[in-house]
CSV table of C-alpha atoms in Angstrom, one decimal:
chain,number,residue,atom,x,y,z
Y,1,MET,CA,-57.2,-40.8,16.9
Y,2,MET,CA,-56.3,-37.3,15.3
Y,3,TRP,CA,-53.9,-37.1,12.5
Y,4,ARG,CA,-51.4,-34.4,12.4
Y,5,ARG,CA,-51.1,-32.7,8.9
Y,6,GLU,CA,-47.7,-32.8,7.6
Y,7,ILE,CA,-46.2,-29.6,6.0
Y,8,HIS,CA,-43.9,-30.2,3.0
Y,9,PRO,CA,-40.4,-28.8,3.7
Y,10,ASN,CA,-40.5,-26.7,0.5
Y,11,ALA,CA,-43.8,-25.1,1.4
Y,12,ARG,CA,-42.5,-24.2,4.9
Y,13,LYS,CA,-39.3,-22.7,3.3
Y,14,GLN,CA,-41.5,-20.7,0.9
Y,15,PHE,CA,-43.8,-19.6,3.6
Y,16,LYS,CA,-40.8,-18.4,5.5
Y,17,GLY,CA,-39.4,-16.6,2.6
Y,18,LEU,CA,-42.6,-14.8,1.9
Y,19,TRP,CA,-42.7,-13.4,5.4
Y,20,PHE,CA,-39.2,-12.3,5.1
Y,21,GLU,CA,-40.0,-10.6,1.9
Y,22,ARG,CA,-43.0,-8.9,3.4
Y,23,ALA,CA,-41.1,-7.7,6.4
Y,24,MET,CA,-38.4,-6.2,4.3
Y,25,ALA,CA,-41.1,-4.7,2.0
Y,26,LEU,CA,-42.9,-3.1,4.8
Y,27,LEU,CA,-39.5,-1.8,6.2
Y,28,ALA,CA,-38.7,-0.2,2.8
Y,29,LEU,CA,-42.1,1.2,2.7
Y,30,ALA,CA,-41.7,2.8,6.1
Y,31,ASN,CA,-38.4,4.3,5.0
Y,32,LEU,CA,-40.0,5.6,1.8
Y,33,GLY,CA,-42.7,7.3,4.0
Y,34,LEU,CA,-40.0,9.0,6.0
Y,35,VAL,CA,-38.3,10.1,2.9
Y,36,LEU,CA,-41.4,11.6,1.7
Y,37,PHE,CA,-42.1,13.3,4.8
Y,38,ASP,CA,-38.6,14.7,5.0
Y,39,LEU,CA,-38.8,15.9,1.3
Y,40,SER,CA,-42.2,17.6,2.0
Y,41,TYR,CA,-41.3,19.1,5.5
Y,42,ILE,CA,-40.0,22.5,4.3
Y,43,PRO,CA,-42.8,23.0,1.6
Y,44,TRP,CA,-45.6,21.7,3.7
Y,45,ARG,CA,-44.3,22.9,7.2
Y,46,ASP,CA,-47.2,25.3,7.7
Y,47,PHE,CA,-49.6,22.3,7.2
Y,48,TYR,CA,-47.8,20.1,9.4
Y,49,LEU,CA,-47.5,22.7,12.1
Y,50,ARG,CA,-51.4,23.2,12.0
Y,51,ARG,CA,-52.0,19.5,12.4
Y,52,LEU,CA,-49.1,18.3,14.4
Y,53,PRO,CA,-47.4,21.4,16.0
Y,54,GLN,CA,-45.2,19.5,18.6
Y,55,LEU,CA,-43.9,16.9,16.2
Y,56,THR,CA,-43.3,19.6,13.6
Y,57,GLU,CA,-41.3,21.8,15.8
Y,58,TRP,CA,-39.4,18.8,17.2
Y,59,TYR,CA,-38.4,17.4,13.8
Y,60,GLY,CA,-37.3,20.9,12.6
Y,61,ARG,CA,-35.0,21.3,15.6
Y,62,GLN,CA,-33.6,17.9,15.4
Y,63,PHE,CA,-33.1,17.2,11.7
Y,64,LYS,CA,-33.4,20.6,9.8
Y,65,GLY,CA,-31.5,23.0,12.1
Y,66,ILE,CA,-34.7,25.1,12.6
Y,67,GLU,CA,-35.5,27.2,15.5
Y,68,PRO,CA,-38.0,30.1,16.0
Y,69,HIS,CA,-37.1,33.4,14.5
Y,70,ARG,CA,-35.9,35.9,17.1
Y,71,MET,CA,-37.8,38.8,15.6
Y,72,THR,CA,-41.3,37.1,15.3
Y,73,THR,CA,-40.7,35.4,18.5
Y,74,ALA,CA,-40.0,38.7,20.4
Y,75,TYR,CA,-43.0,40.1,18.7
Y,76,LEU,CA,-45.4,37.4,19.9
Y,77,ASP,CA,-43.8,37.7,23.4
Y,78,ALA,CA,-44.4,41.3,23.4
Y,79,VAL,CA,-48.1,40.8,22.6
Y,80,GLN,CA,-48.3,38.1,25.4
Y,81,GLN,CA,-46.7,40.7,27.8
Y,82,LEU,CA,-49.3,43.3,26.7
Y,83,GLU,CA,-52.1,40.9,27.4
Y,84,GLU,CA,-50.9,40.3,30.8
Y,85,GLN,CA,-50.4,43.9,31.7
Y,86,VAL,CA,-53.8,44.8,30.4
Y,87,ALA,CA,-55.3,42.1,32.7
Y,88,LEU,CA,-53.3,43.6,35.6
Y,89,THR,CA,-53.7,47.4,35.2
Y,90,GLY,CA,-56.2,47.9,32.6
Y,91,LEU,CA,-56.0,49.3,29.0
Y,92,GLN,CA,-55.5,53.0,30.0
Y,93,SER,CA,-52.4,52.6,32.2
Y,94,PRO,CA,-49.0,54.1,31.4
Y,95,GLU,CA,-47.5,50.5,31.5
Y,96,VAL,CA,-49.8,49.4,28.8
Y,97,ASN,CA,-49.0,52.5,26.8
Y,98,GLN,CA,-45.3,51.7,27.1
Y,99,GLN,CA,-46.0,48.2,25.8
Y,100,LEU,CA,-48.0,49.6,22.8
Y,101,LEU,CA,-45.1,51.9,21.9
Y,102,ASN,CA,-42.7,48.9,22.0
Y,103,LEU,CA,-45.0,46.9,19.7
Y,104,GLN,CA,-45.3,49.9,17.3
Y,105,ARG,CA,-41.5,49.9,17.0
Y,106,LEU,CA,-41.3,46.1,16.6
Y,107,SER,CA,-43.9,46.4,13.7
Y,108,VAL,CA,-42.1,49.0,11.8
Y,109,GLU,CA,-38.8,46.8,12.3
Y,110,MET,CA,-40.6,43.8,11.0
Y,111,VAL,CA,-41.8,45.7,7.9
Y,112,ASP,CA,-38.5,47.1,7.1
Y,113,GLU,CA,-36.3,44.0,7.8
Y,114,ASN,CA,-38.6,41.3,6.6
Y,115,PRO,CA,-37.7,38.4,9.0
Y,116,PHE,CA,-39.6,36.1,6.6
Y,117,ASP,CA,-37.1,36.5,3.8
Y,118,GLY,CA,-34.7,33.8,5.0
Y,119,ALA,CA,-37.5,31.2,5.2
Y,120,ASN,CA,-38.8,32.2,1.7
Y,121,LYS,CA,-42.0,33.4,3.3
Y,122,THR,CA,-42.2,37.0,2.1
Y,123,GLY,CA,-45.7,36.3,1.0
Y,124,ILE,CA,-46.5,35.5,4.5
Y,125,LEU,CA,-45.5,39.0,5.6
Y,126,GLU,CA,-47.5,40.6,2.7
Y,127,ARG,CA,-50.5,38.6,3.8
Y,128,ILE,CA,-50.0,40.0,7.4
Y,129,LYS,CA,-49.7,43.6,6.0
Y,130,ASN,CA,-52.8,43.2,3.9
Y,131,ARG,CA,-55.0,42.0,6.8
Y,132,MET,CA,-53.6,44.8,9.1
Y,133,ARG,CA,-54.5,47.4,6.5
Y,134,ASP,CA,-57.9,46.0,6.0
Y,135,GLN,CA,-58.6,45.8,9.8
Y,136,VAL,CA,-57.8,49.6,10.4
Y,137,ARG,CA,-58.5,50.7,6.9
Y,138,ALA,CA,-55.3,52.4,6.3
Y,139,ASP,CA,-53.3,52.7,3.1
Y,140,SER,CA,-49.8,52.2,4.8
Y,141,SER,CA,-48.8,49.0,6.5
Y,142,LYS,CA,-46.6,50.8,8.9
Y,143,GLN,CA,-49.4,53.2,9.7
Y,144,ALA,CA,-51.8,50.4,10.1
Y,145,PHE,CA,-49.7,48.7,12.8
Y,146,THR,CA,-49.0,52.1,14.5
Y,147,THR,CA,-52.8,52.8,14.6
Y,148,PHE,CA,-53.7,49.1,15.7
Y,149,TRP,CA,-51.4,49.3,18.6
Y,150,SER,CA,-52.7,52.4,20.1
Y,151,GLN,CA,-54.8,53.1,23.2
Y,152,ASP,CA,-57.2,55.2,21.2
Y,153,TYR,CA,-58.0,52.5,18.5
Y,154,LEU,CA,-58.1,49.8,21.2
Y,155,MET,CA,-60.5,51.7,23.3
Y,156,GLN,CA,-62.7,52.5,20.2
Y,157,ALA,CA,-62.6,49.0,18.6
Y,158,GLY,CA,-62.6,47.2,21.8
Y,159,TRP,CA,-59.7,45.4,23.5
Y,160,ASN,CA,-61.2,41.8,23.3
Y,161,PRO,CA,-62.5,42.0,19.6
Y,162,SER,CA,-59.0,43.4,18.7
Y,163,LEU,CA,-57.0,40.8,20.6
Y,164,GLN,CA,-59.2,38.1,19.1
Y,165,PHE,CA,-58.6,39.4,15.5
Y,166,PHE,CA,-54.7,39.4,16.2
Y,167,GLN,CA,-54.9,35.8,17.7
Y,168,GLN,CA,-56.8,34.4,14.8
Y,169,GLU,CA,-55.6,36.4,11.8
Y,170,ILE,CA,-52.0,37.4,12.6
Y,171,GLN,CA,-50.5,35.3,15.3
Y,172,PRO,CA,-50.7,31.9,13.2
Y,173,LEU,CA,-48.9,33.7,10.3
Y,174,LEU,CA,-46.2,35.0,12.6
Y,175,ALA,CA,-45.8,31.4,14.2
Y,176,THR,CA,-45.1,29.9,10.8
Y,177,ASN,CA,-41.8,31.9,10.5
Y,178,TYR,CA,-38.5,30.3,11.4
Y,179,TYR,CA,-34.7,30.5,11.1
Y,180,ARG,CA,-32.8,27.8,9.6
Y,181,HIS,CA,-29.0,27.5,10.2
Y,182,ILE,CA,-26.4,27.0,7.5
Y,183,GLY,CA,-23.9,24.3,7.5
Y,184,GLU,CA,-20.2,24.7,6.7
Y,185,ASN,CA,-20.9,23.7,3.1
Y,186,GLY,CA,-23.0,26.9,2.6
Y,187,GLU,CA,-26.2,24.7,2.4
Y,188,PRO,CA,-29.2,24.7,4.9
Y,189,ILE,CA,-28.6,22.1,7.6
Y,190,ASP,CA,-30.0,18.7,6.8
Y,191,TRP,CA,-29.5,15.8,9.3
Y,192,PHE,CA,-31.9,13.3,8.0
Y,193,TRP,CA,-29.0,11.0,7.3
Y,194,LYS,CA,-29.1,10.4,11.0
Y,195,ILE,CA,-32.4,8.4,10.6
Y,196,ASP,CA,-31.7,7.2,7.1
Y,197,ILE,CA,-28.4,5.6,7.8
Y,198,TRP,CA,-30.0,2.9,9.9
Y,199,PHE,CA,-32.2,1.9,7.0
Y,200,VAL,CA,-29.5,2.1,4.6
Y,201,GLY,CA,-27.2,-0.1,6.6
Y,202,ILE,CA,-30.0,-2.9,6.9
Y,203,PHE,CA,-30.7,-2.7,3.1
Y,204,ALA,CA,-27.0,-2.8,2.3
Y,205,ALA,CA,-26.5,-5.9,4.4
Y,206,GLU,CA,-29.6,-7.5,2.9
Y,207,PHE,CA,-28.3,-6.6,-0.6
Y,208,LEU,CA,-24.9,-8.1,0.0
Y,209,ALA,CA,-26.6,-11.3,1.5
Y,210,ARG,CA,-29.0,-11.7,-1.5
Y,211,THR,CA,-26.2,-11.3,-4.0
Y,212,PHE,CA,-24.1,-13.7,-2.2
Y,213,TYR,CA,-26.9,-16.2,-2.0
Y,214,LEU,CA,-27.8,-16.0,-5.8
Y,215,SER,CA,-24.2,-16.2,-6.9
Y,216,ARG,CA,-24.0,-19.5,-4.9
Y,217,ARG,CA,-27.2,-20.8,-5.8
Y,218,TYR,CA,-26.8,-20.4,-9.5
Y,219,LYS,CA,-23.6,-21.7,-10.4
Y,220,ARG,CA,-23.2,-20.0,-13.9
Y,221,ALA,CA,-24.1,-16.6,-12.4
Y,222,GLY,CA,-21.3,-14.6,-10.9
Y,223,TRP,CA,-21.5,-11.9,-8.3
Y,224,ILE,CA,-21.9,-9.2,-11.0
Y,225,ASP,CA,-24.8,-11.0,-12.4
Y,226,ALA,CA,-26.4,-11.2,-9.1
Y,227,VAL,CA,-25.9,-7.4,-8.6
Y,228,ILE,CA,-27.5,-6.8,-12.0
Y,229,TRP,CA,-30.4,-9.1,-11.1
Y,230,ARG,CA,-31.1,-7.0,-8.0
Y,231,CYS,CA,-30.0,-3.8,-9.4
Y,232,TYR,CA,-33.1,-1.9,-8.4
Y,233,ASP,CA,-32.2,-2.4,-4.8
Y,234,LEU,CA,-29.3,-0.1,-5.3
Y,235,LEU,CA,-31.8,2.9,-5.2
Y,236,LEU,CA,-32.3,2.1,-1.5
Y,237,LEU,CA,-28.6,2.8,-0.8
Y,238,LEU,CA,-28.3,6.3,-2.6
Y,239,PRO,CA,-27.8,9.2,-0.2
Y,240,PHE,CA,-29.3,11.5,-2.8
Y,241,TRP,CA,-32.4,11.3,-5.1
Y,242,ARG,CA,-34.1,9.4,-2.3
Y,243,TRP,CA,-37.5,9.8,-4.0
Y,244,LEU,CA,-36.4,7.1,-6.5
Y,245,ARG,CA,-36.8,4.5,-3.7
Y,246,VAL,CA,-40.5,4.4,-4.6
Y,247,ILE,CA,-39.2,2.0,-7.6
Y,248,PRO,CA,-37.8,-0.7,-5.4
Y,249,VAL,CA,-40.5,-0.4,-2.8
Y,250,VAL,CA,-43.3,-1.0,-5.4
Y,251,ILE,CA,-41.2,-3.9,-6.8
Y,252,ARG,CA,-40.8,-5.4,-3.3
Y,253,LEU,CA,-44.6,-5.0,-2.4
Y,254,ASP,CA,-45.5,-6.9,-5.6
Y,255,GLN,CA,-42.9,-9.6,-5.0
Y,256,ALA,CA,-44.1,-10.0,-1.4
Y,257,LYS,CA,-47.8,-10.4,-2.8
Y,258,LEU,CA,-49.0,-7.3,-0.7
Y,259,ILE,CA,-50.1,-5.7,-4.0
Y,260,ASN,CA,-50.9,-6.9,-7.5
Y,261,LEU,CA,-49.3,-5.0,-10.3
Y,262,LYS,CA,-50.2,-7.5,-13.0
Y,263,PRO,CA,-53.2,-5.8,-14.3
Y,264,ILE,CA,-51.4,-2.4,-14.2
Y,265,ASN,CA,-48.2,-4.0,-15.9
Y,266,ASN,CA,-50.6,-5.5,-18.7
Y,267,ARG,CA,-52.3,-2.2,-19.2
Y,268,VAL,CA,-49.1,-0.3,-19.4
Y,269,VAL,CA,-47.5,-2.9,-21.7
Y,270,ARG,CA,-50.5,-2.7,-24.2
Y,271,ILE,CA,-50.5,1.0,-24.1
Y,272,LEU,CA,-46.7,1.2,-24.8
Y,273,ILE,CA,-47.1,-1.4,-27.7
Y,274,SER,CA,-50.0,0.5,-29.1
Y,275,SER,CA,-47.9,3.7,-29.0
Y,276,VAL,CA,-44.7,2.4,-30.4
Y,277,VAL,CA,-45.5,-0.6,-32.5
Y,278,VAL,CA,-46.2,1.6,-35.7
Y,279,GLU,CA,-43.2,3.6,-35.2
Y,280,LEU,CA,-41.0,0.6,-34.5
Y,281,THR,CA,-42.4,-1.2,-37.6
Y,282,GLU,CA,-41.7,1.9,-39.7
Y,283,MET,CA,-38.1,2.0,-38.6
Y,284,VAL,CA,-37.5,-1.6,-39.2
Y,285,VAL,CA,-39.1,-1.6,-42.7
Y,286,VAL,CA,-37.2,1.5,-43.6
Y,287,GLN,CA,-34.0,0.2,-42.3
Y,288,VAL,CA,-34.5,-3.1,-44.3
Y,289,ILE,CA,-35.2,-1.2,-47.4
Y,290,ASP,CA,-32.2,1.1,-46.9
Y,291,GLN,CA,-30.0,-2.0,-46.4
Y,292,THR,CA,-31.4,-3.6,-49.6
Y,293,GLN,CA,-30.6,-0.5,-51.7
Y,294,ASP,CA,-27.1,-0.4,-50.2
Y,295,ILE,CA,-26.6,-4.0,-51.3
Y,296,ILE,CA,-27.8,-3.2,-54.9
Y,297,ARG,CA,-25.6,-0.1,-55.1
Y,298,ARG,CA,-22.5,-2.0,-53.9
Y,299,GLY,CA,-23.3,-4.6,-56.6
Y,300,ASP,CA,-23.6,-7.6,-54.2
Y,301,ALA,CA,-27.0,-8.4,-55.7
Y,302,THR,CA,-25.4,-8.5,-59.2
Y,303,ARG,CA,-22.5,-10.7,-58.1
Y,304,TRP,CA,-25.0,-13.0,-56.6
Y,305,LEU,CA,-27.1,-13.1,-59.8
Y,306,LEU,CA,-24.2,-13.3,-62.1
Y,307,ARG,CA,-21.9,-15.7,-60.0
Y,308,THR,CA,-18.8,-13.6,-60.5
Y,309,ASN,CA,-15.3,-14.7,-59.2
Y,310,ARG,CA,-15.8,-12.6,-56.1
Y,311,TYR,CA,-18.9,-14.5,-55.1
Y,312,ILE,CA,-18.4,-16.9,-52.3
Y,313,ASP,CA,-20.0,-20.3,-52.6
Y,314,LEU,CA,-20.5,-22.0,-49.4
Y,315,ASN,CA,-21.7,-25.5,-50.5
Y,316,GLY,CA,-20.8,-25.8,-54.1
Y,317,VAL,CA,-24.3,-26.1,-55.2
Y,318,ASN,CA,-25.9,-23.7,-57.8
Y,319,GLU,CA,-29.1,-22.9,-55.9
Y,320,VAL,CA,-30.8,-21.3,-58.8
Y,321,GLU,CA,-30.6,-24.4,-60.9
Y,322,VAL,CA,-31.8,-26.5,-58.1
Y,323,ILE,CA,-34.7,-24.3,-57.4
Y,324,ALA,CA,-35.5,-24.1,-61.1
Y,325,LYS,CA,-35.6,-28.0,-61.3
Y,326,HIS,CA,-37.8,-28.2,-58.3
Y,327,LEU,CA,-40.1,-25.6,-59.8
Y,328,THR,CA,-40.2,-27.4,-63.0
Y,329,ASN,CA,-41.2,-30.8,-61.3
Y,330,VAL,CA,-44.0,-29.1,-59.4
Y,331,MET,CA,-45.2,-27.5,-62.6
Y,332,VAL,CA,-45.2,-30.8,-64.6
Y,333,TYR,CA,-46.5,-33.1,-62.0
Y,334,ASN,CA,-48.9,-31.0,-60.0
Y,335,VAL,CA,-49.9,-27.8,-61.8
Y,336,LEU,CA,-50.3,-28.9,-65.5
Y,337,PRO,CA,-52.6,-31.8,-64.9
Y,338,GLN,CA,-55.0,-29.4,-63.0
Y,339,LEU,CA,-54.7,-26.8,-65.7
Y,340,ARG,CA,-55.3,-29.2,-68.7
Y,341,PRO,CA,-58.9,-28.2,-69.4
Y,342,GLU,CA,-57.9,-24.5,-69.5
Y,343,VAL,CA,-54.8,-25.1,-71.6
Y,344,GLU,CA,-57.0,-27.1,-74.2
Y,345,ALA,CA,-59.6,-24.4,-74.4
Y,346,LEU,CA,-56.9,-21.9,-75.1
Y,347,LEU,CA,-55.3,-24.1,-77.7
Y,348,GLY,CA,-58.5,-24.8,-79.2
Y,349,HIS,CA,-59.4,-21.2,-79.5
Y,350,SER,CA,-55.9,-20.4,-81.0
Y,351,VAL,CA,-56.3,-23.3,-83.6
Y,352,SER,CA,-59.8,-22.1,-84.5
Y,353,GLN,CA,-58.5,-18.6,-85.1
Y,354,ILE,CA,-55.8,-19.8,-87.3
Y,355,LEU,CA,-57.9,-22.0,-89.4
Y,356,GLN,CA,-60.4,-19.2,-89.8
Y,357,THR,CA,-57.8,-17.2,-91.8
Y,358,SER,CA,-57.4,-20.3,-94.2
Y,359,PRO,CA,-59.6,-19.9,-97.6
Y,360,ALA,CA,-59.8,-23.7,-97.9
Y,361,TYR,CA,-61.1,-24.0,-94.4
Y,362,ALA,CA,-63.6,-21.3,-95.0
Y,363,SER,CA,-64.9,-22.9,-98.0
Y,364,LEU,CA,-65.4,-26.2,-96.1
Y,365,GLN,CA,-67.4,-24.5,-93.5
Y,366,LYS,CA,-70.0,-23.6,-96.0
Y,367,LEU,CA,-70.8,-27.3,-96.9
Y,368,PRO,CA,-73.7,-28.8,-94.9
Y,369,GLY,CA,-72.6,-30.8,-91.9
Y,370,VAL,CA,-68.9,-30.1,-92.2
Y,371,SER,CA,-68.8,-27.3,-89.7
Y,372,HIS,CA,-69.8,-29.7,-86.7
Y,373,VAL,CA,-67.3,-32.3,-88.0
Y,374,SER,CA,-64.5,-29.8,-88.3
Y,375,GLN,CA,-65.1,-28.5,-84.6
Y,376,GLN,CA,-64.9,-32.1,-83.4
Y,377,ILE,CA,-61.7,-32.8,-85.4
Y,378,THR,CA,-60.2,-29.5,-84.0
Y,379,GLN,CA,-60.9,-30.5,-80.4
Y,380,GLN,CA,-59.5,-33.9,-81.0
Y,381,ILE,CA,-56.3,-32.4,-82.4
Y,382,VAL,CA,-55.8,-30.1,-79.5
Y,383,SER,CA,-56.4,-32.9,-77.1
Y,384,ASP,CA,-54.0,-35.1,-78.7
Y,385,VAL,CA,-51.5,-32.4,-78.9
Y,386,SER,CA,-51.8,-31.3,-75.4
Y,387,GLN,CA,-51.7,-35.1,-74.1
Y,388,THR,CA,-48.7,-35.7,-76.3
Y,389,THR,CA,-46.8,-32.7,-75.3
Y,390,TYR,CA,-47.5,-33.4,-71.4
Y,391,GLN,CA,-46.5,-36.9,-71.8
Y,392,ALA,CA,-43.4,-36.0,-73.7
Y,393,ILE,CA,-42.3,-33.5,-71.0
Y,394,ARG,CA,-43.1,-36.0,-68.2
Y,395,THR,CA,-41.3,-38.9,-70.0
Y,396,ALA,CA,-38.3,-36.5,-70.5
Y,397,LEU,CA,-38.2,-35.7,-66.8
Y,398,GLU,CA,-38.5,-39.4,-65.7
Y,399,ASP,CA,-35.9,-40.7,-68.2
Y,400,ASP,CA,-32.2,-40.3,-67.1
Y,401,ARG,CA,-31.2,-38.8,-70.5
Y,402,GLY,CA,-34.2,-36.5,-70.5
Y,403,THR,CA,-33.2,-35.4,-67.0
Y,404,THR,CA,-29.8,-34.7,-68.1
Y,405,LEU,CA,-31.0,-32.8,-71.2
Y,406,THR,CA,-33.4,-30.6,-69.0
Y,407,GLN,CA,-30.6,-29.9,-66.6
Y,408,GLN,CA,-28.3,-28.8,-69.6
Y,409,LEU,CA,-31.2,-26.7,-70.9
Y,410,ILE,CA,-31.7,-24.9,-67.6
Y,411,HIS,CA,-27.9,-24.5,-67.1
Y,412,ARG,CA,-27.6,-23.1,-70.7
Y,413,LEU,CA,-30.4,-20.9,-70.2
Y,414,GLY,CA,-28.8,-19.4,-67.1
Y,415,GLU,CA,-25.4,-18.9,-69.0
Y,416,ILE,CA,-27.0,-17.2,-71.9
Y,417,PHE,CA,-29.1,-15.0,-69.7
Y,418,THR,CA,-26.0,-14.0,-67.7
Y,419,GLN,CA,-24.0,-13.3,-70.8
Y,420,GLU,CA,-26.7,-11.2,-72.3
Y,421,LEU,CA,-27.0,-9.2,-69.1
Y,422,LYS,CA,-23.2,-8.6,-69.1
Y,423,GLN,CA,-23.1,-7.3,-72.7
Y,424,HIS,CA,-25.9,-4.8,-72.3
Y,425,ASP,CA,-26.6,-1.9,-70.1
Y,426,ALA,CA,-29.8,-3.5,-69.0
Y,427,LEU,CA,-28.4,-4.6,-65.5
Y,428,ALA,CA,-27.4,-1.0,-64.6
Y,429,GLU,CA,-30.8,0.2,-65.6
Y,430,ILE,CA,-32.5,-2.6,-63.7
Y,431,GLU,CA,-30.5,-1.5,-60.5
Y,432,ALA,CA,-31.2,2.1,-60.9
Y,433,LEU,CA,-35.0,1.2,-61.3
Y,434,THR,CA,-35.0,-1.2,-58.4
Y,435,VAL,CA,-33.4,1.5,-56.0
Y,436,ALA,CA,-35.9,4.1,-57.3
Y,437,LEU,CA,-38.8,1.5,-56.7
Y,438,LEU,CA,-37.7,1.0,-53.0
Y,439,ASP,CA,-37.4,4.7,-52.6
Y,440,GLU,CA,-41.0,4.9,-53.6
Y,441,VAL,CA,-42.2,2.1,-51.5
Y,442,LYS,CA,-40.3,3.7,-48.5
Y,443,VAL,CA,-41.9,7.0,-48.9
Y,444,ASN,CA,-45.4,5.6,-49.6
Y,445,TYR,CA,-45.0,3.4,-46.6
Y,446,VAL,CA,-44.1,6.3,-44.3
Y,447,LYS,CA,-46.9,8.3,-45.5
Y,448,ARG,CA,-49.4,5.6,-44.9
Y,449,LEU,CA,-48.1,5.1,-41.4
Y,450,GLU,CA,-48.4,8.8,-40.7
Y,451,ALA,CA,-52.0,8.6,-41.7
Y,452,GLU,CA,-52.7,5.8,-39.2
Y,453,ASP,CA,-55.2,6.7,-36.4
Y,454,TYR,CA,-53.3,6.0,-33.2
Y,455,GLU,CA,-56.2,6.6,-31.0
Y,456,LYS,CA,-58.3,4.3,-33.0
Y,457,LEU,CA,-55.5,1.7,-32.5
Y,458,LEU,CA,-55.2,2.3,-28.8
Y,459,GLN,CA,-59.0,2.0,-28.4
Y,460,GLN,CA,-59.0,-1.3,-30.2
Y,461,LYS,CA,-56.2,-2.7,-27.9
Y,462,THR,CA,-58.1,-1.5,-24.8
Y,463,ARG,CA,-61.3,-3.1,-26.0
Y,464,ILE,CA,-59.6,-6.5,-26.7
Y,465,TYR,CA,-57.9,-6.4,-23.3
Y,466,GLU,CA,-61.4,-5.6,-21.5
Y,467,ILE,CA,-62.9,-8.6,-23.4
Y,468,THR,CA,-60.0,-11.0,-22.4
Y,469,GLN,CA,-60.3,-9.8,-18.7
Y,470,SER,CA,-64.0,-10.3,-18.6
Y,471,ALA,CA,-63.7,-13.8,-20.1
Y,472,ARG,CA,-61.0,-14.7,-17.4
Y,473,LEU,CA,-63.4,-13.5,-14.8
Y,474,ASP,CA,-66.3,-15.5,-16.1
């Protein structure tokens, strides 16, 4: 018995959605191909004419208002008639001579009137004249054409070699010339919209359907939000700047999983970050320093420090006093016990230095055995003093009365400090020095950033990215 594999409805829905995305992406890619062909048709018409002559001429007639130029067409027809006449009557017949005189006249008119100017192909005419002058070794282009289309020259140089030269060197250049009609707006005719309008209509209907679906699927997203969500699709609807359609086409191909832009996107992001991160950091830091300087100049920092009447207190708590209390607790319970050996060593050294200045202590040091005993007594005194002091501070903090007295001390210290700052000019000087210091920091920071090696930073980012990618592959 064979079991039928069941496909989850969500998987089937995703599969259909992916194929729809791929179909629309390929349609957009085809439209972009037509747009690029249309944009390149005039500049590359000669190339297309050599590769696809029939398609190129048909497209020019249908969508660009292009038709063969009368003068160059008449010139090529005259050469064709000459070739037929030579085949019928020979090169020395009067009929052939009459055809040659007609070609001489047409050549002079072509040089004088320049029929290539309307198609911006004056360079083609110059190339024709140069080739003709080199062929007959003449200085004047008119004289070169007159000599070339003469019975004497064709008899001397040979009819077949001369005709072969014209067909290979001159005729293809003459065939590239054309005349393009002008519309009522004064611009050359361009009917590409006749093709493009069908694609635009399909993309417009799809865009409306997508935005409607997104606005219905996500309740909090309105129609404007859905339009912004798919804003890149609007480039497919523009009747101008059609080359911008490459953006939505690439995005659609990536969404349809026909191409993978993630590696390229990662590299581009890393390059951009490497290029702008230093400048962005500089801007942010300089902006922060400028704002800090403005706060100091306006006196906001002073009002916060001195707690003036204009200072707005949000929670009724003196944060400075609370922070001081926490720092005191950390100092007494955590820091001082670990620093006790260093503190005792420092106190012992200080006590010894003081005793050295005493004459009585100096006299005792001269007695035998007293020196060692005096050092032990000094160390014991220092140990007892440090232990007693630490226990006194700790007991004061743990006792309610001691806690109150400590808080009063901190509060009184803050008040006295604030009053002294108000009574002297130290605050203004501190503000000025702080602003000057920030200026120095800003200038030195900017100079350091300018000295950064951007290429070195970019190489480091690239090396890290390559290492990451190789690790993923492994």
